[in-house]
Amino acid sequence: MDRRKPVVLILDDVVENVRVLGSLLGRDKYSLLLASSGQQAIQLALSNIPDVLLLDVMVPDIDGISVCRYLKEFESFRFVPIIFLTANADPKDISLAYEAGGADYVLKPFHARELRVRVETHLEIKLMRDRLHTAEDLIRRAHQMALASQSSDGTLMPFVKELETFIQMPSRVSALEITNDN
């Protein structure tokens, strides 16, 4: 079975950093989209939705946090993990990155193996979330089909009742849906 390589978008205004990150992750394992400006990252992301983004925070034209905030306005980016890469260890800035929709925050200089593991972990979480959404859609469609074929006296088959119970269950709470009431 031919599987699509995960798409990773890398944003860093230092071209050498983009090159190093690209070779560190490996073109044989990932399809890489490389951007050296925030505007370029937005254009690349909107034209080819990546599976994960690695964004430098301090980019001159549009900083990484603003890029994240902008992309998270689109439903198609709701569950796309964004990992920030920066030398800035200020707790306020780290909080801003997470509040903007970031999934992770990696300080430079970083360890190559750690970054690869973080990228792989976020890709795996995204894959599981995508599979969950697909399964939920299939269950909803099966429920609709079952309702359409209910018995002539209007009673629901036991399978349909089980589907209705599942569909009415509260949704799983994701980290993105948890709000701080402070």
PDB file of C-alpha atoms in Angstrom, residues 19 33 40 62 70-71 82 102 124 131 133 145-146 151 162 168 174 177:
ATOM      1  CA  ARG A  19      17.864  23.859   5.345  1.00  0.00           C
ATOM      2  CA  LEU A  33       7.291  22.925   2.596  1.00  0.00           C
ATOM      3  CA  GLN A  40       5.169  32.723   2.520  1.00  0.00           C
ATOM      4  CA  ILE A  62       4.730  38.137  10.347  1.00  0.00           C
ATOM      5  CA  TYR A  70      -4.271  33.407  11.585  1.00  0.00           C
ATOM      6  CA  LEU A  71      -4.246  29.775  10.437  1.00  0.00           C
ATOM      7  CA  ILE A  82       1.884  23.735  15.356  1.00  0.00           C
ATOM      8  CA  GLY A 102       0.338  26.027  19.438  1.00  0.00           C
ATOM      9  CA  GLU A 124       0.643  10.279  15.445  1.00  0.00           C
ATOM     10  CA  ARG A 131      -9.240   8.407  12.269  1.00  0.00           C
ATOM     11  CA  HIS A 133     -13.382  11.845  13.106  1.00  0.00           C
ATOM     12  CA  MET A 145     -29.059   4.479   6.722  1.00  0.00           C
ATOM     13  CA  ALA A 146     -30.439   2.370   9.569  1.00  0.00           C
ATOM     14  CA  SER A 151     -39.225  -1.651  10.325  1.00  0.00           C
ATOM     15  CA  GLU A 162     -27.271   1.483  20.061  1.00  0.00           C
ATOM     16  CA  GLN A 168     -25.949  11.272  21.806  1.00  0.00           C
ATOM     17  CA  SER A 174      -9.956  17.838  23.394  1.00  0.00           C
ATOM     18  CA  GLU A 177     -11.812  22.840  23.778  1.00  0.00           C
TER      19      GLU A 177
END
